[in-house]
Tab-separated table of C-alpha atoms in Angstrom:
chain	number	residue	atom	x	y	z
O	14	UNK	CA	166.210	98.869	124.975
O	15	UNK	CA	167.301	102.105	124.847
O	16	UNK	CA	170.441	103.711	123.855
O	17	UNK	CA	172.059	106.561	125.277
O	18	UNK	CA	174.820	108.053	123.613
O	19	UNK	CA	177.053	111.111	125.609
O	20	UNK	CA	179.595	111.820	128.587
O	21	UNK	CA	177.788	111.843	132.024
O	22	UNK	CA	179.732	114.803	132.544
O	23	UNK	CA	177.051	116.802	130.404
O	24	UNK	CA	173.779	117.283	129.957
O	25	UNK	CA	173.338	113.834	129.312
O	26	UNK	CA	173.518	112.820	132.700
O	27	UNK	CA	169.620	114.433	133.535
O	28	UNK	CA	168.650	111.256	130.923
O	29	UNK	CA	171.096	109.006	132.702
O	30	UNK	CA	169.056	109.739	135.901
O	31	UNK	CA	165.637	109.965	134.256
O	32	UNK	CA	166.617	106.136	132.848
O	33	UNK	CA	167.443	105.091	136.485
O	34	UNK	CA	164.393	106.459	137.987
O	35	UNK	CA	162.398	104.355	135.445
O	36	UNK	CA	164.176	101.630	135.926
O	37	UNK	CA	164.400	100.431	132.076
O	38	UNK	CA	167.327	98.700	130.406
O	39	UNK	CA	169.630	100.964	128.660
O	40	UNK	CA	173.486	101.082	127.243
O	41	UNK	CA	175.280	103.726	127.659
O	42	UNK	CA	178.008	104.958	125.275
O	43	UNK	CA	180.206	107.206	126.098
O	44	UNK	CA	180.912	110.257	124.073
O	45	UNK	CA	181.776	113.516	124.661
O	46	UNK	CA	180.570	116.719	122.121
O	47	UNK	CA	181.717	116.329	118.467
O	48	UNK	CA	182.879	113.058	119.033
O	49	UNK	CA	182.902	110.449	116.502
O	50	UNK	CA	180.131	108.530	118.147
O	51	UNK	CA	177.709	111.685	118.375
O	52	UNK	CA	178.430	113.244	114.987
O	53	UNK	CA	177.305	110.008	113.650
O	54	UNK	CA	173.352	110.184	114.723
O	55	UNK	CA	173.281	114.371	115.361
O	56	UNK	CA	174.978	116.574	113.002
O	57	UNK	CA	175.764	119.468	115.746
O	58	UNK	CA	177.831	117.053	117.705
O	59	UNK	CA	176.111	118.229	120.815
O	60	UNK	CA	174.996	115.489	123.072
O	61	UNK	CA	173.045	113.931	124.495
O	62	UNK	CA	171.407	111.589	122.335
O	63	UNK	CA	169.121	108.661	122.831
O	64	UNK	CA	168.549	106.146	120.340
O	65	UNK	CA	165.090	104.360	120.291
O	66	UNK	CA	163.177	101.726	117.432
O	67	UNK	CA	165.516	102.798	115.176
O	68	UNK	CA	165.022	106.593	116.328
O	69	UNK	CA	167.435	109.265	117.289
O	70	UNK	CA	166.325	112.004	119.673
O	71	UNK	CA	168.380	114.922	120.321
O	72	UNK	CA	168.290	117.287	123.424
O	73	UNK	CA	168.228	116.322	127.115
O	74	UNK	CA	165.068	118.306	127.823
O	75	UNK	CA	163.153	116.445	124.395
O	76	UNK	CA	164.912	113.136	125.751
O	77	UNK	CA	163.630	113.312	129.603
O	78	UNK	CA	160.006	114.730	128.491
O	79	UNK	CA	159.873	111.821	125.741
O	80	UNK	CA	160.585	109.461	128.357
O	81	UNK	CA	158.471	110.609	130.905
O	82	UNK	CA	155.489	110.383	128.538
O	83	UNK	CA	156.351	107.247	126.935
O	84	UNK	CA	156.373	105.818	130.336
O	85	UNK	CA	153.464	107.648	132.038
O	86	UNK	CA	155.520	108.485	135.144
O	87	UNK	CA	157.387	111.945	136.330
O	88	UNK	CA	154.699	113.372	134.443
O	89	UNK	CA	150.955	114.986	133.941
O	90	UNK	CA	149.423	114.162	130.608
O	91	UNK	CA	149.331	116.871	128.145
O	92	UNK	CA	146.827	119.533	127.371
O	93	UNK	CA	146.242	119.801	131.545
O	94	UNK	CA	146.591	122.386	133.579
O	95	UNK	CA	148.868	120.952	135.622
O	96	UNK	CA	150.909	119.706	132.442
O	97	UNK	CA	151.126	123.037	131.419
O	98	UNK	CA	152.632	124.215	135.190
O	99	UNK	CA	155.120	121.535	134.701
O	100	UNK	CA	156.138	122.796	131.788
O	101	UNK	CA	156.463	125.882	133.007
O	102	UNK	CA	158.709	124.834	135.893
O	103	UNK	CA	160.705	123.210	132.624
O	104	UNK	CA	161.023	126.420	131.251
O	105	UNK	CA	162.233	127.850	134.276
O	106	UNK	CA	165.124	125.435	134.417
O	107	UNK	CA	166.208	126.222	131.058
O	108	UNK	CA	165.805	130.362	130.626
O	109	UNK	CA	166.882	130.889	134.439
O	110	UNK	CA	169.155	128.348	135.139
O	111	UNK	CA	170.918	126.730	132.574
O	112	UNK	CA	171.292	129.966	130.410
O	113	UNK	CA	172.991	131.244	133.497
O	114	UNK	CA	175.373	128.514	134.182
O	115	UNK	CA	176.101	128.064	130.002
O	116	UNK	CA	177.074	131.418	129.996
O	117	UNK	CA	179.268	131.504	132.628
O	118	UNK	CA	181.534	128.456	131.381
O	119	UNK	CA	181.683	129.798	127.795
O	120	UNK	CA	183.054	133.039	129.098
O	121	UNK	CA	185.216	131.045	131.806
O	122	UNK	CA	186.936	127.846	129.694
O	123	UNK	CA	184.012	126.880	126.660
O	124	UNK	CA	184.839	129.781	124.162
O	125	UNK	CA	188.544	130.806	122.489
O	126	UNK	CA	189.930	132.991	125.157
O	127	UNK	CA	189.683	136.337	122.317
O	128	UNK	CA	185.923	136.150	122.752
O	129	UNK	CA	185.498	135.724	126.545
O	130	UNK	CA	184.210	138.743	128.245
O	131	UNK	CA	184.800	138.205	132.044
O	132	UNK	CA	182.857	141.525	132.749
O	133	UNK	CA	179.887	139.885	132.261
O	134	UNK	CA	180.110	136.889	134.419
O	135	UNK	CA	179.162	138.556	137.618
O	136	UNK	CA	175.974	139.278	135.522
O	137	UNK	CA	175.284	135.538	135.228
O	138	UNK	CA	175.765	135.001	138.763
O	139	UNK	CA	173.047	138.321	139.006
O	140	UNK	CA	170.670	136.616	136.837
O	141	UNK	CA	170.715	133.096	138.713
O	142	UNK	CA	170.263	134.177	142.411
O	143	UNK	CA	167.243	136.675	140.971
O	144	UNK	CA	165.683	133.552	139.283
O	145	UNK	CA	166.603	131.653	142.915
O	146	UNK	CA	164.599	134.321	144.645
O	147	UNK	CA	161.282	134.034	142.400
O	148	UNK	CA	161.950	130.258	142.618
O	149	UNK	CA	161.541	130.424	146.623
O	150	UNK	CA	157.644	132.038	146.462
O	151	UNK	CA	157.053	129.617	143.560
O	152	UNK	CA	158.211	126.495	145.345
O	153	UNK	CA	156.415	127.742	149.015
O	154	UNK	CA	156.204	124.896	151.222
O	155	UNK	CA	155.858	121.916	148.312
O	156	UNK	CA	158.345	118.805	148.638
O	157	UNK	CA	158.580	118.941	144.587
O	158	UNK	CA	157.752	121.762	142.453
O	159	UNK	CA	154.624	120.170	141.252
O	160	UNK	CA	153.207	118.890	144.831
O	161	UNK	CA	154.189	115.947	146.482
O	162	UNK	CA	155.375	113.815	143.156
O	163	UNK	CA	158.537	114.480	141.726
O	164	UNK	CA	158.294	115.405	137.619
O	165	UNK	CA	160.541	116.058	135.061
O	166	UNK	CA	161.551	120.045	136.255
O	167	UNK	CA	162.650	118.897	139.224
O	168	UNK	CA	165.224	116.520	137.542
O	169	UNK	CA	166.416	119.721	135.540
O	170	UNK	CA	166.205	121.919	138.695
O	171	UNK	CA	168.513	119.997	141.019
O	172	UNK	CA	170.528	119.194	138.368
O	173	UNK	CA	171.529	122.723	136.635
O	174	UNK	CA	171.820	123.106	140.919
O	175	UNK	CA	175.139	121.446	140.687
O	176	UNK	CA	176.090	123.490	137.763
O	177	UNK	CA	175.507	126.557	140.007
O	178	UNK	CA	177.787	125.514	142.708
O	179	UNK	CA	180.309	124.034	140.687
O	180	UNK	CA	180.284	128.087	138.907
O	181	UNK	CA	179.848	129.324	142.364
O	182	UNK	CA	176.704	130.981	142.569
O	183	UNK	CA	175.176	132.257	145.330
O	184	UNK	CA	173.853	129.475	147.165
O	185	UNK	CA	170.059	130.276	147.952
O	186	UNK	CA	169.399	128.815	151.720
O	187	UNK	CA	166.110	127.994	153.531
O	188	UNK	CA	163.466	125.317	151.512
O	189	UNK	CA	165.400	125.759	148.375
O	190	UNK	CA	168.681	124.453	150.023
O	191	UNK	CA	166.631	122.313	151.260
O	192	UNK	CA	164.456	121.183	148.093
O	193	UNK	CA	167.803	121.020	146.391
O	194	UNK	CA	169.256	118.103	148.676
O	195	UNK	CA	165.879	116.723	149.072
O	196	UNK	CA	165.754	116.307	145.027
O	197	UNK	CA	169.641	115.233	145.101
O	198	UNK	CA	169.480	112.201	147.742
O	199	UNK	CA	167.256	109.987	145.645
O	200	UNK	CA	168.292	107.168	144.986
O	201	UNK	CA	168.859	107.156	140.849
O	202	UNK	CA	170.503	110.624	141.178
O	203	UNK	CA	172.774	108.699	143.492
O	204	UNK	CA	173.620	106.211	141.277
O	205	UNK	CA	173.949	108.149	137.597
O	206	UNK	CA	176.452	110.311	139.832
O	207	UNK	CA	178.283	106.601	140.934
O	208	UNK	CA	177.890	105.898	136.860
O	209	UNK	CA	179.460	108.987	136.040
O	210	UNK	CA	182.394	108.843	138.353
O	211	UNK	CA	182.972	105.175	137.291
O	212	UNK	CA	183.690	106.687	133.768
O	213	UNK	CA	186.550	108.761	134.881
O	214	UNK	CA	188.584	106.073	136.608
């Protein structure tokens, strides 16, 4: 049994969905950053967290990858080639991606409004739709990033996706709009988002 610990509303819904596509027993526990809940098993206070055999692991991208492996499935086994492609798709999501859409909501709402620097947003937005266009020739005609079996980047992809929007990014068209809905109609992505908008009844 697992335990996951943080607001779907973050980052921890990617391990909300990665626990639905597994299809394992879990609890969830809502807590949002800093909260009582999450400063009591990570000393940041950032969450997610999942707890496991007595275990605490911290960070959505160490909590997906940790699953994947554990279970053998969204994944290639390390120290392959194609593990190491994966990974790379992983490291995509972060550094062009995420670090886009982070930025952008600490200079729109996250930081004290003295240290917000609105000139710089449009550079996000810059930075994102590049990474969209070297994203297109990477992806080429593939269903998933890695082939026809979805692995743990594309769970980071589509999700920092809806990050994009919601900051309102360019929206790249064509097979990424395409990949993107493809990625967001399965069936556990549908129901973490039905989990997560439970929680705010």
């Amino acid at each position: 049994m697992y335990t996951l610990i943080g607001s779907p509303t973050t980052r921890a819904f990617r391990v909300l969905w990665m626990l639905e596509e597994l299809g394992v027993a879990y609890d969830l526990v809502r807590a949002g950053p800093r909260s009582e809940a999450i400063l009591a098993v990570n000393p940041g206070g950032k969450v997610p967290a999942l707890m496991v055999d007595g275990e605490t692991v911290i960070d959505s991208v160490a909590i997906i990858q940790f699953l994947a492996d554990r279970h053998g499935r969204f994944t290639f086994p390390a120290g392959t080639i194609e593990r190491a492609q994966q990974d790379s798709f992983t490291q995509f999501a972060c550094d062009d991606m995420d670090s886009a859409c982070w930025n952008y909501a600490k200079h729109s709402f996250i930081l004290p409004e003295e240290l917000r620097v609105q000139e710089a947003k449009p550079s996000f937005a810059h930075d994102f739709a590049r990474g969209m266009e070297a994203f297109e020739k990477r992806l080429g005609d593939r269903q998933y990033v890695m082939g026809d079996e979805f692995t743990v980047p594309d769970l980071l992809i589509a999700h920092t996706a809806g990050w994009a929007k919601a900051c309102r990014f360019p929206w790249p068209e064509g097979k990424v709009s395409a990949y993107f809905e493809r990625v967001r109609s399965r069936p556990a992505f549908l129901k973490a988002v039905e989990i997560r908008e439970a929680g705010k009844a």
